């Protein structure tokens, strides 16, 4: 494993090995054991979109591992004025040991890896959000002890989160049911791949997706970059909400997850969100541990 560009590049074994290391690093942190796994290593963090969790968890994670993280806003970088990614990649490879990038086009992340000579980590694109799903998988295993036999339901937009959750679920052997409107389906190729595994169902019925689920997941209706479509999307996604009524169709011990930020009253009700706040904020915390594991795997040697 040289980069983390998208989850589908990783084998099941690589994913499980990141989760195991994440568990170990969490244990060490909770027990006051501090080890400089990445002493002196430098991570550049390029942000072309806003972030709370990704920015802070990568920066704190790098600090805790004995390394250094540089926050690089695209507003200030020459990339924001049109310097090509190919050149940015080659320049930054001379200074840094790794790059985390949050941007729009997946191609930009792939190009950084192609032209640079250091590990690249995808911190979210329009296509996928692999770091989030690694933390999600870690959280599911913490709560449920296993992936085997579990059913996850994703309700809402077939967006970057849905794409990565499909990959994460199929690779760990969970069933996943995605409920979304016909005109907001997840990536076509991923859907075909997921269906081939026999583990993915895509439906327009929220009720069918939630039926018997062990894990319910949702995300915003309008992602970063889609602010102009907000009104239209509110209309398209009416009914694609996790609420007090439809959650009754899930298993009694269902866990509810959200990558955050959440829009209460849209994709999830205030009541369901708060009743499951423990899971949701454990999930947010696990971003730190899972990403530390990713950084150790990619930057250690
Ligand atoms: N879930 C997530 O990636 O959050 P941020 O946008 O705050 O980084
Ligand atoms: N789908 C959301 C996820 C935010 C973490 C977005 O891309 O804005």
PDB file of C-alpha atoms and ligand atoms in Angstrom:
ATOM      1  CA  UNK A   1       0.000   0.000   0.000  1.00  0.00           C
ATOM      2  CA  UNK A   2       1.692   3.191  -1.241  1.00  0.00           C
ATOM      3  CA  UNK A   3      -1.196   5.667  -1.098  1.00  0.00           C
ATOM      4  CA  UNK A   4      -4.760   5.981   0.117  1.00  0.00           C
ATOM      5  CA  UNK A   5      -6.479   7.378  -2.969  1.00  0.00           C
ATOM      6  CA  UNK A   6      -9.716   5.422  -2.686  1.00  0.00           C
ATOM      7  CA  UNK A   7     -10.874   2.462  -0.606  1.00  0.00           C
ATOM      8  CA  UNK A   8     -11.318   0.220  -3.635  1.00  0.00           C
ATOM      9  CA  UNK A   9      -7.520   0.255  -4.125  1.00  0.00           C
ATOM     10  CA  UNK A  10      -7.075  -1.601  -0.821  1.00  0.00           C
ATOM     11  CA  UNK A  11      -7.501  -5.311  -0.236  1.00  0.00           C
ATOM     12  CA  UNK A  12      -9.722  -6.612   2.543  1.00  0.00           C
ATOM     13  CA  UNK A  13      -6.522  -7.565   4.422  1.00  0.00           C
ATOM     14  CA  UNK A  14      -5.077  -4.069   4.098  1.00  0.00           C
ATOM     15  CA  UNK A  15      -8.305  -2.554   5.420  1.00  0.00           C
ATOM     16  CA  UNK A  16      -8.406  -4.932   8.390  1.00  0.00           C
ATOM     17  CA  UNK A  17      -4.767  -4.290   9.129  1.00  0.00           C
ATOM     18  CA  UNK A  18      -5.418  -0.504   9.280  1.00  0.00           C
ATOM     19  CA  UNK A  19      -8.367  -1.110  11.611  1.00  0.00           C
ATOM     20  CA  UNK A  20      -6.263  -3.325  13.879  1.00  0.00           C
ATOM     21  CA  UNK A  21      -3.529  -0.713  14.064  1.00  0.00           C
ATOM     22  CA  UNK A  22      -6.181   1.954  14.704  1.00  0.00           C
ATOM     23  CA  UNK A  23      -7.458  -0.094  17.660  1.00  0.00           C
ATOM     24  CA  UNK A  24      -3.897  -0.428  18.980  1.00  0.00           C
ATOM     25  CA  UNK A  25      -3.173   3.297  18.667  1.00  0.00           C
ATOM     26  CA  UNK A  26      -6.461   4.108  20.389  1.00  0.00           C
ATOM     27  CA  UNK A  27      -5.563   1.765  23.235  1.00  0.00           C
ATOM     28  CA  UNK A  28      -2.115   3.334  23.567  1.00  0.00           C
ATOM     29  CA  UNK A  29      -3.549   6.871  23.607  1.00  0.00           C
ATOM     30  CA  UNK A  30      -6.215   5.949  26.166  1.00  0.00           C
ATOM     31  CA  UNK A  31      -3.526   4.475  28.384  1.00  0.00           C
ATOM     32  CA  UNK A  32      -1.116   7.365  28.171  1.00  0.00           C
ATOM     33  CA  UNK A  33       1.374   5.466  26.000  1.00  0.00           C
ATOM     34  CA  UNK A  34       2.981   7.884  23.591  1.00  0.00           C
ATOM     35  CA  UNK A  35       5.302   6.584  20.878  1.00  0.00           C
ATOM     36  CA  UNK A  36       6.920   8.679  18.181  1.00  0.00           C
ATOM     37  CA  UNK A  37       6.105   6.345  15.293  1.00  0.00           C
ATOM     38  CA  UNK A  38       6.554   9.212  12.832  1.00  0.00           C
ATOM     39  CA  UNK A  39       9.314  11.183  14.507  1.00  0.00           C
ATOM     40  CA  UNK A  40      10.421  14.040  12.289  1.00  0.00           C
ATOM     41  CA  UNK A  41       8.023  13.201   9.430  1.00  0.00           C
ATOM     42  CA  UNK A  42       6.223  16.055   7.694  1.00  0.00           C
ATOM     43  CA  UNK A  43       2.693  15.908   6.301  1.00  0.00           C
ATOM     44  CA  UNK A  44       1.291  18.622   4.010  1.00  0.00           C
ATOM     45  CA  UNK A  45      -2.489  19.018   4.243  1.00  0.00           C
ATOM     46  CA  UNK A  46      -4.013  20.676   1.148  1.00  0.00           C
ATOM     47  CA  UNK A  47      -7.586  21.880   1.600  1.00  0.00           C
ATOM     48  CA  UNK A  48      -9.699  23.098  -1.323  1.00  0.00           C
ATOM     49  CA  UNK A  49     -12.858  22.661   0.778  1.00  0.00           C
ATOM     50  CA  UNK A  50     -13.777  23.387   4.414  1.00  0.00           C
ATOM     51  CA  UNK A  51     -13.132  20.916   7.208  1.00  0.00           C
ATOM     52  CA  UNK A  52     -13.363  20.545  10.966  1.00  0.00           C
ATOM     53  CA  UNK A  53     -12.770  16.852  11.675  1.00  0.00           C
ATOM     54  CA  UNK A  54     -10.335  16.016   8.890  1.00  0.00           C
ATOM     55  CA  UNK A  55      -8.121  18.997   9.490  1.00  0.00           C
ATOM     56  CA  UNK A  56      -7.973  18.722  13.265  1.00  0.00           C
ATOM     57  CA  UNK A  57      -7.680  14.932  13.430  1.00  0.00           C
ATOM     58  CA  UNK A  58      -4.829  14.811  10.904  1.00  0.00           C
ATOM     59  CA  UNK A  59      -2.994  17.691  12.541  1.00  0.00           C
ATOM     60  CA  UNK A  60      -3.393  16.343  16.082  1.00  0.00           C
ATOM     61  CA  UNK A  61      -2.671  12.819  14.866  1.00  0.00           C
ATOM     62  CA  UNK A  62       0.607  13.855  13.296  1.00  0.00           C
ATOM     63  CA  UNK A  63       1.585  15.740  16.463  1.00  0.00           C
ATOM     64  CA  UNK A  64       0.830  12.697  18.609  1.00  0.00           C
ATOM     65  CA  UNK A  65       2.972  10.519  16.352  1.00  0.00           C
ATOM     66  CA  UNK A  66       5.939  12.839  16.771  1.00  0.00           C
ATOM     67  CA  UNK A  67       5.664  14.416  13.334  1.00  0.00           C
ATOM     68  CA  UNK A  68       4.629  17.779  11.947  1.00  0.00           C
ATOM     69  CA  UNK A  69       1.607  18.775   9.865  1.00  0.00           C
ATOM     70  CA  UNK A  70       1.352  21.858   7.649  1.00  0.00           C
ATOM     71  CA  UNK A  71      -2.076  23.280   6.871  1.00  0.00           C
ATOM     72  CA  UNK A  72      -2.053  24.401   3.233  1.00  0.00           C
ATOM     73  CA  UNK A  73      -5.177  26.231   2.139  1.00  0.00           C
ATOM     74  CA  UNK A  74      -5.635  26.309  -1.620  1.00  0.00           C
ATOM     75  CA  UNK A  75      -6.513  30.008  -1.242  1.00  0.00           C
ATOM     76  CA  UNK A  76      -2.897  30.619  -0.346  1.00  0.00           C
ATOM     77  CA  UNK A  77      -1.140  28.017  -2.503  1.00  0.00           C
ATOM     78  CA  UNK A  78      -0.193  28.733  -6.121  1.00  0.00           C
ATOM     79  CA  UNK A  79      -2.412  25.782  -7.049  1.00  0.00           C
ATOM     80  CA  UNK A  80      -5.322  28.139  -6.314  1.00  0.00           C
ATOM     81  CA  UNK A  81      -3.937  30.461  -9.018  1.00  0.00           C
ATOM     82  CA  UNK A  82      -3.600  27.717 -11.572  1.00  0.00           C
ATOM     83  CA  UNK A  83      -0.193  26.121 -10.951  1.00  0.00           C
ATOM     84  CA  UNK A  84      -0.595  22.581 -12.325  1.00  0.00           C
ATOM     85  CA  UNK A  85      -1.009  19.654  -9.958  1.00  0.00           C
ATOM     86  CA  UNK A  86       1.874  17.895 -11.746  1.00  0.00           C
ATOM     87  CA  UNK A  87       4.268  20.658 -10.684  1.00  0.00           C
ATOM     88  CA  UNK A  88       2.824  21.054  -7.196  1.00  0.00           C
ATOM     89  CA  UNK A  89       3.249  17.312  -6.672  1.00  0.00           C
ATOM     90  CA  UNK A  90       6.898  17.343  -7.720  1.00  0.00           C
ATOM     91  CA  UNK A  91       7.756  20.401  -5.639  1.00  0.00           C
ATOM     92  CA  UNK A  92       6.022  19.230  -2.470  1.00  0.00           C
ATOM     93  CA  UNK A  93       7.643  15.795  -2.817  1.00  0.00           C
ATOM     94  CA  UNK A  94      11.011  17.513  -2.276  1.00  0.00           C
ATOM     95  CA  UNK A  95       9.966  18.968   1.095  1.00  0.00           C
ATOM     96  CA  UNK A  96       7.432  16.598   2.627  1.00  0.00           C
ATOM     97  CA  UNK A  97       7.049  12.920   3.559  1.00  0.00           C
ATOM     98  CA  UNK A  98       3.356  12.744   2.656  1.00  0.00           C
ATOM     99  CA  UNK A  99       0.367  14.779   1.488  1.00  0.00           C
ATOM    100  CA  UNK A 100      -3.250  14.684   2.594  1.00  0.00           C
ATOM    101  CA  UNK A 101      -5.550  16.425   0.125  1.00  0.00           C
ATOM    102  CA  UNK A 102      -9.224  17.401   0.230  1.00  0.00           C
ATOM    103  CA  UNK A 103     -10.503  18.554  -3.127  1.00  0.00           C
ATOM    104  CA  UNK A 104     -13.249  18.266  -5.743  1.00  0.00           C
ATOM    105  CA  UNK A 105     -12.023  16.010  -8.557  1.00  0.00           C
ATOM    106  CA  UNK A 106     -10.739  12.519  -7.764  1.00  0.00           C
ATOM    107  CA  UNK A 107      -8.413  12.914 -10.762  1.00  0.00           C
ATOM    108  CA  UNK A 108      -6.479  15.606  -8.905  1.00  0.00           C
ATOM    109  CA  UNK A 109      -5.686  13.177  -6.088  1.00  0.00           C
ATOM    110  CA  UNK A 110      -4.691  10.486  -8.585  1.00  0.00           C
ATOM    111  CA  UNK A 111      -2.463  13.004 -10.398  1.00  0.00           C
ATOM    112  CA  UNK A 112      -0.707  14.035  -7.190  1.00  0.00           C
ATOM    113  CA  UNK A 113       0.173  10.371  -6.682  1.00  0.00           C
ATOM    114  CA  UNK A 114       1.193   9.942 -10.306  1.00  0.00           C
ATOM    115  CA  UNK A 115       3.544  12.920 -10.477  1.00  0.00           C
ATOM    116  CA  UNK A 116       4.746  13.080  -6.881  1.00  0.00           C
ATOM    117  CA  UNK A 117       7.065  10.620  -5.186  1.00  0.00           C
ATOM    118  CA  UNK A 118       5.547  10.558  -1.677  1.00  0.00           C
ATOM    119  CA  UNK A 119       2.403   8.894  -0.224  1.00  0.00           C
ATOM    120  CA  UNK A 120      -0.886  10.688  -0.971  1.00  0.00           C
ATOM    121  CA  UNK A 121      -3.937  10.422   1.297  1.00  0.00           C
ATOM    122  CA  UNK A 122      -7.415  11.325   0.070  1.00  0.00           C
ATOM    123  CA  UNK A 123      -9.130  13.498   2.688  1.00  0.00           C
ATOM    124  CA  UNK A 124     -12.369  13.646   0.624  1.00  0.00           C
ATOM    125  CA  UNK A 125     -13.238  14.234  -3.011  1.00  0.00           C
ATOM    126  CA  UNK A 126     -16.593  14.448  -4.766  1.00  0.00           C
ATOM    127  CA  UNK A 127     -16.129  10.740  -5.512  1.00  0.00           C
ATOM    128  CA  UNK A 128     -15.166   9.251  -2.167  1.00  0.00           C
ATOM    129  CA  UNK A 129     -14.153   9.670   1.485  1.00  0.00           C
ATOM    130  CA  UNK A 130     -11.940   6.700   2.401  1.00  0.00           C
ATOM    131  CA  UNK A 131     -10.608   8.078   5.722  1.00  0.00           C
ATOM    132  CA  UNK A 132     -14.138   8.547   7.004  1.00  0.00           C
ATOM    133  CA  UNK A 133     -15.142   5.008   6.116  1.00  0.00           C
ATOM    134  CA  UNK A 134     -12.059   3.504   7.777  1.00  0.00           C
ATOM    135  CA  UNK A 135     -13.128   5.290  10.985  1.00  0.00           C
ATOM    136  CA  UNK A 136     -16.711   4.110  10.422  1.00  0.00           C
ATOM    137  CA  UNK A 137     -15.619   0.488  10.051  1.00  0.00           C
ATOM    138  CA  UNK A 138     -13.520   0.786  13.192  1.00  0.00           C
ATOM    139  CA  UNK A 139     -16.573   2.105  15.067  1.00  0.00           C
ATOM    140  CA  UNK A 140     -18.897  -0.602  13.761  1.00  0.00           C
ATOM    141  CA  UNK A 141     -16.467  -3.311  14.853  1.00  0.00           C
ATOM    142  CA  UNK A 142     -16.146  -1.675  18.284  1.00  0.00           C
ATOM    143  CA  UNK A 143     -19.895  -1.729  18.790  1.00  0.00           C
ATOM    144  CA  UNK A 144     -20.814  -4.979  17.087  1.00  0.00           C
ATOM    145  CA  UNK A 145     -17.641  -7.032  17.551  1.00  0.00           C
ATOM    146  CA  UNK A 146     -17.697  -8.264  13.951  1.00  0.00           C
ATOM    147  CA  UNK A 147     -18.794  -7.381  10.416  1.00  0.00           C
ATOM    148  CA  UNK A 148     -20.112 -10.814   9.640  1.00  0.00           C
ATOM    149  CA  UNK A 149     -23.855 -11.034   9.240  1.00  0.00           C
ATOM    150  CA  UNK A 150     -24.439  -7.306   9.682  1.00  0.00           C
ATOM    151  CA  UNK A 151     -26.731  -5.218   7.521  1.00  0.00           C
ATOM    152  CA  UNK A 152     -25.976  -1.563   6.967  1.00  0.00           C
ATOM    153  CA  UNK A 153     -28.495   0.844   5.444  1.00  0.00           C
ATOM    154  CA  UNK A 154     -27.445   4.136   3.893  1.00  0.00           C
ATOM    155  CA  UNK A 155     -30.288   6.633   3.465  1.00  0.00           C
ATOM    156  CA  UNK A 156     -29.970   9.733   1.280  1.00  0.00           C
ATOM    157  CA  UNK A 157     -27.656  10.973  -1.436  1.00  0.00           C
ATOM    158  CA  UNK A 158     -25.628   8.516  -3.518  1.00  0.00           C
ATOM    159  CA  UNK A 159     -22.588  10.705  -2.896  1.00  0.00           C
ATOM    160  CA  UNK A 160     -18.938  10.313  -1.858  1.00  0.00           C
ATOM    161  CA  UNK A 161     -20.001   8.735   1.452  1.00  0.00           C
ATOM    162  CA  UNK A 162     -22.343   6.252  -0.203  1.00  0.00           C
ATOM    163  CA  UNK A 163     -19.606   5.288  -2.686  1.00  0.00           C
ATOM    164  CA  UNK A 164     -17.021   4.619   0.014  1.00  0.00           C
ATOM    165  CA  UNK A 165     -19.491   2.867   2.309  1.00  0.00           C
ATOM    166  CA  UNK A 166     -20.422   0.457  -0.472  1.00  0.00           C
ATOM    167  CA  UNK A 167     -16.746  -0.444  -0.867  1.00  0.00           C
ATOM    168  CA  UNK A 168     -16.139  -0.639   2.890  1.00  0.00           C
ATOM    169  CA  UNK A 169     -19.173  -2.833   3.506  1.00  0.00           C
ATOM    170  CA  UNK A 170     -18.539  -5.221   0.619  1.00  0.00           C
ATOM    171  CA  UNK A 171     -14.829  -5.595   1.435  1.00  0.00           C
ATOM    172  CA  UNK A 172     -15.579  -6.417   5.070  1.00  0.00           C
ATOM    173  CA  UNK A 173     -18.456  -8.728   4.164  1.00  0.00           C
ATOM    174  CA  UNK A 174     -21.414  -6.679   5.400  1.00  0.00           C
ATOM    175  CA  UNK A 175     -24.682  -6.424   3.546  1.00  0.00           C
ATOM    176  CA  UNK A 176     -25.431  -2.866   2.474  1.00  0.00           C
ATOM    177  CA  UNK A 177     -28.721  -1.424   1.311  1.00  0.00           C
ATOM    178  CA  UNK A 178     -28.676   2.066  -0.185  1.00  0.00           C
ATOM    179  CA  UNK A 179     -31.937   4.015  -0.360  1.00  0.00           C
ATOM    180  CA  UNK A 180     -31.758   7.044  -2.623  1.00  0.00           C
ATOM    181  CA  UNK A 181     -33.837   8.766  -5.297  1.00  0.00           C
ATOM    182  CA  UNK A 182     -33.423   7.498  -8.886  1.00  0.00           C
ATOM    183  CA  UNK A 183     -31.619  10.677  -9.933  1.00  0.00           C
ATOM    184  CA  UNK A 184     -29.095  10.587  -7.058  1.00  0.00           C
ATOM    185  CA  UNK A 185     -27.634   7.100  -7.342  1.00  0.00           C
ATOM    186  CA  UNK A 186     -24.105   6.186  -6.235  1.00  0.00           C
ATOM    187  CA  UNK A 187     -21.365   5.696  -8.837  1.00  0.00           C
ATOM    188  CA  UNK A 188     -22.572   3.346 -11.563  1.00  0.00           C
ATOM    189  CA  UNK A 189     -19.420   1.191 -11.683  1.00  0.00           C
ATOM    190  CA  UNK A 190     -19.360   0.768  -7.919  1.00  0.00           C
ATOM    191  CA  UNK A 191     -23.014  -0.221  -7.907  1.00  0.00           C
ATOM    192  CA  UNK A 192     -22.348  -2.887 -10.557  1.00  0.00           C
ATOM    193  CA  UNK A 193     -19.332  -4.144  -8.593  1.00  0.00           C
ATOM    194  CA  UNK A 194     -21.279  -4.186  -5.326  1.00  0.00           C
ATOM    195  CA  UNK A 195     -24.230  -6.019  -6.841  1.00  0.00           C
ATOM    196  CA  UNK A 196     -21.922  -8.663  -8.247  1.00  0.00           C
ATOM    197  CA  UNK A 197     -20.811  -9.454  -4.702  1.00  0.00           C
ATOM    198  CA  UNK A 198     -24.411 -10.158  -3.742  1.00  0.00           C
ATOM    199  CA  UNK A 199     -24.062  -7.816  -0.745  1.00  0.00           C
ATOM    200  CA  UNK A 200     -25.409  -4.552  -2.225  1.00  0.00           C
ATOM    201  CA  UNK A 201     -29.017  -3.563  -2.805  1.00  0.00           C
ATOM    202  CA  UNK A 202     -30.009  -0.183  -4.201  1.00  0.00           C
ATOM    203  CA  UNK A 203     -33.611   0.891  -3.725  1.00  0.00           C
ATOM    204  CA  UNK A 204     -35.828   3.959  -3.662  1.00  0.00           C
ATOM    205  CA  UNK A 205     -37.620   2.569  -0.599  1.00  0.00           C
ATOM    206  CA  UNK A 206     -36.299   3.885   2.717  1.00  0.00           C
ATOM    207  CA  UNK A 207     -38.480   1.355   4.499  1.00  0.00           C
ATOM    208  CA  UNK A 208     -36.991  -1.626   2.631  1.00  0.00           C
ATOM    209  CA  UNK A 209     -33.453  -0.404   3.229  1.00  0.00           C
ATOM    210  CA  UNK A 210     -33.985   0.091   6.963  1.00  0.00           C
ATOM    211  CA  UNK A 211     -35.774  -3.249   7.453  1.00  0.00           C
ATOM    212  CA  UNK A 212     -33.709  -5.347   9.899  1.00  0.00           C
ATOM    213  CA  UNK A 213     -30.648  -3.080   9.712  1.00  0.00           C
ATOM    214  CA  UNK A 214     -27.903  -3.241  12.336  1.00  0.00           C
ATOM    215  CA  UNK A 215     -26.351   0.053  11.238  1.00  0.00           C
ATOM    216  CA  UNK A 216     -28.109   3.120   9.837  1.00  0.00           C
ATOM    217  CA  UNK A 217     -26.039   5.758   8.083  1.00  0.00           C
ATOM    218  CA  UNK A 218     -26.912   9.079   6.549  1.00  0.00           C
ATOM    219  CA  UNK A 219     -25.213  12.186   5.212  1.00  0.00           C
ATOM    220  CA  UNK A 220     -26.192  15.674   4.089  1.00  0.00           C
ATOM    221  CA  UNK A 221     -28.442  16.146   1.065  1.00  0.00           C
ATOM    222  CA  UNK A 222     -26.224  18.876  -0.393  1.00  0.00           C
ATOM    223  CA  UNK A 223     -22.490  18.226  -0.218  1.00  0.00           C
ATOM    224  CA  UNK A 224     -19.707  20.780  -0.349  1.00  0.00           C
ATOM    225  CA  UNK A 225     -19.746  22.361  -3.790  1.00  0.00           C
ATOM    226  CA  UNK A 226     -23.500  21.750  -4.225  1.00  0.00           C
ATOM    227  CA  UNK A 227     -24.667  24.732  -2.198  1.00  0.00           C
ATOM    228  CA  UNK A 228     -26.427  26.195  -5.251  1.00  0.00           C
ATOM    229  CA  UNK A 229     -28.613  23.072  -5.543  1.00  0.00           C
ATOM    230  CA  UNK A 230     -29.752  23.190  -1.931  1.00  0.00           C
ATOM    231  CA  UNK A 231     -33.417  24.095  -2.626  1.00  0.00           C
ATOM    232  CA  UNK A 232     -33.783  21.540  -5.422  1.00  0.00           C
ATOM    233  CA  UNK A 233     -32.169  18.877  -3.282  1.00  0.00           C
ATOM    234  CA  UNK A 234     -34.451  19.535  -0.313  1.00  0.00           C
ATOM    235  CA  UNK A 235     -37.233  18.665  -2.692  1.00  0.00           C
ATOM    236  CA  UNK A 236     -35.530  15.609  -4.224  1.00  0.00           C
ATOM    237  CA  UNK A 237     -34.687  14.093  -0.847  1.00  0.00           C
ATOM    238  CA  UNK A 238     -38.020  14.601   0.915  1.00  0.00           C
ATOM    239  CA  UNK A 239     -38.697  11.354   2.772  1.00  0.00           C
ATOM    240  CA  UNK A 240     -35.035  10.264   2.695  1.00  0.00           C
ATOM    241  CA  UNK A 241     -34.654  10.953   6.377  1.00  0.00           C
ATOM    242  CA  UNK A 242     -33.871   8.787   9.389  1.00  0.00           C
ATOM    243  CA  UNK A 243     -36.584   9.529  11.930  1.00  0.00           C
ATOM    244  CA  UNK A 244     -38.423   8.167  14.968  1.00  0.00           C
ATOM    245  CA  UNK A 245     -40.977   6.383  12.782  1.00  0.00           C
ATOM    246  CA  UNK A 246     -38.849   4.550  10.230  1.00  0.00           C
ATOM    247  CA  UNK A 247     -36.072   3.609  12.677  1.00  0.00           C
ATOM    248  CA  UNK A 248     -38.583   1.188  14.227  1.00  0.00           C
ATOM    249  CA  UNK A 249     -38.031  -1.082  11.227  1.00  0.00           C
ATOM    250  CA  UNK A 250     -34.366  -1.548  12.143  1.00  0.00           C
ATOM    251  CA  UNK A 251     -33.001  -3.971  14.745  1.00  0.00           C
ATOM    252  CA  UNK A 252     -33.629  -2.942  18.318  1.00  0.00           C
ATOM    253  CA  UNK A 253     -29.915  -2.444  18.999  1.00  0.00           C
ATOM    254  CA  UNK A 254     -29.347  -0.493  15.769  1.00  0.00           C
ATOM    255  CA  UNK A 255     -26.473   1.975  15.742  1.00  0.00           C
ATOM    256  CA  UNK A 256     -26.929   5.257  13.914  1.00  0.00           C
ATOM    257  CA  UNK A 257     -23.981   6.875  12.192  1.00  0.00           C
ATOM    258  CA  UNK A 258     -23.311  10.186  10.493  1.00  0.00           C
ATOM    259  CA  UNK A 259     -20.012  11.422   9.088  1.00  0.00           C
ATOM    260  CA  UNK A 260     -20.931  14.997  10.166  1.00  0.00           C
ATOM    261  CA  UNK A 261     -21.611  17.853   9.794  1.00  0.00           C
ATOM    262  CA  UNK A 262     -25.320  16.991  10.247  1.00  0.00           C
ATOM    263  CA  UNK A 263     -28.375  18.961   9.227  1.00  0.00           C
ATOM    264  CA  UNK A 264     -30.993  18.180  11.832  1.00  0.00           C
ATOM    265  CA  UNK A 265     -34.506  18.154  10.418  1.00  0.00           C
ATOM    266  CA  UNK A 266     -33.210  17.212   6.959  1.00  0.00           C
ATOM    267  CA  UNK A 267     -31.432  13.849   6.658  1.00  0.00           C
ATOM    268  CA  UNK A 268     -31.940  13.040  10.352  1.00  0.00           C
ATOM    269  CA  UNK A 269     -34.263  14.264  13.099  1.00  0.00           C
ATOM    270  CA  UNK A 270     -32.921  15.983  16.189  1.00  0.00           C
ATOM    271  CA  UNK A 271     -34.396  13.201  18.358  1.00  0.00           C
ATOM    272  CA  UNK A 272     -32.707  10.316  16.534  1.00  0.00           C
ATOM    273  CA  UNK A 273     -29.440  12.217  16.312  1.00  0.00           C
ATOM    274  CA  UNK A 274     -29.322  12.948  20.039  1.00  0.00           C
ATOM    275  CA  UNK A 275     -30.479   9.449  21.026  1.00  0.00           C
ATOM    276  CA  UNK A 276     -27.480   8.096  19.093  1.00  0.00           C
ATOM    277  CA  UNK A 277     -24.981  10.854  19.850  1.00  0.00           C
ATOM    278  CA  UNK A 278     -22.679   8.382  21.621  1.00  0.00           C
ATOM    279  CA  UNK A 279     -22.127   6.357  18.440  1.00  0.00           C
ATOM    280  CA  UNK A 280     -21.887   9.434  16.242  1.00  0.00           C
ATOM    281  CA  UNK A 281     -19.202  11.115  18.345  1.00  0.00           C
ATOM    282  CA  UNK A 282     -17.283   7.876  18.929  1.00  0.00           C
ATOM    283  CA  UNK A 283     -17.274   7.666  15.131  1.00  0.00           C
ATOM    284  CA  UNK A 284     -15.897  11.216  14.899  1.00  0.00           C
ATOM    285  CA  UNK A 285     -13.209  10.404  17.489  1.00  0.00           C
ATOM    286  CA  UNK A 286     -12.179   7.335  15.542  1.00  0.00           C
ATOM    287  CA  UNK A 287     -11.152   9.547  12.621  1.00  0.00           C
ATOM    288  CA  UNK A 288      -8.097  10.353  14.735  1.00  0.00           C
ATOM    289  CA  UNK A 289      -7.140   6.747  15.469  1.00  0.00           C
ATOM    290  CA  UNK A 290      -7.876   5.356  11.997  1.00  0.00           C
ATOM    291  CA  UNK A 291      -5.935   8.144  10.275  1.00  0.00           C
ATOM    292  CA  UNK A 292      -2.990   7.759  12.615  1.00  0.00           C
ATOM    293  CA  UNK A 293      -2.963   4.120  11.527  1.00  0.00           C
ATOM    294  CA  UNK A 294      -3.042   5.160   7.856  1.00  0.00           C
ATOM    295  CA  UNK A 295      -0.175   7.598   8.375  1.00  0.00           C
ATOM    296  CA  UNK A 296       1.944   5.045  10.235  1.00  0.00           C
ATOM    297  CA  UNK A 297       1.351   2.496   7.471  1.00  0.00           C
ATOM    298  CA  UNK A 298       2.235   4.940   4.700  1.00  0.00           C
ATOM    299  CA  UNK A 299       4.910   7.191   6.177  1.00  0.00           C
ATOM    300  CA  UNK A 300       6.834   5.090   8.670  1.00  0.00           C
ATOM    301  CA  UNK A 301       9.644   3.888   6.415  1.00  0.00           C
TER     302      UNK A 301
HETATM  303  N1  LIG B   1     -16.661  14.098   8.269  1.00  0.00           N
HETATM  304  C1  LIG B   1     -15.738  14.982   7.847  1.00  0.00           C
HETATM  305  O1  LIG B   1     -14.926  14.707   6.959  1.00  0.00           O
HETATM  306  O2  LIG B   1     -15.787  16.183   8.486  1.00  0.00           O
HETATM  307  P1  LIG B   1     -15.026  17.528   8.069  1.00  0.00           P
HETATM  308  O3  LIG B   1     -15.665  17.996   6.791  1.00  0.00           O
HETATM  309  O4  LIG B   1     -15.289  18.449   9.207  1.00  0.00           O
HETATM  310  O5  LIG B   1     -13.586  17.236   7.877  1.00  0.00           O
HETATM  311  N1  LIG B   2     -20.936  14.417   1.518  1.00  0.00           N
HETATM  312  C1  LIG B   2     -20.357  15.405   2.370  1.00  0.00           C
HETATM  313  C2  LIG B   2     -19.431  14.771   3.353  1.00  0.00           C
HETATM  314  C3  LIG B   2     -18.799  15.716   4.333  1.00  0.00           C
HETATM  315  C4  LIG B   2     -17.849  15.033   5.250  1.00  0.00           C
HETATM  316  C5  LIG B   2     -19.618  16.436   1.524  1.00  0.00           C
HETATM  317  O1  LIG B   2     -18.928  16.039   0.582  1.00  0.00           O
HETATM  318  O2  LIG B   2     -19.741  17.629   1.793  1.00  0.00           O
END
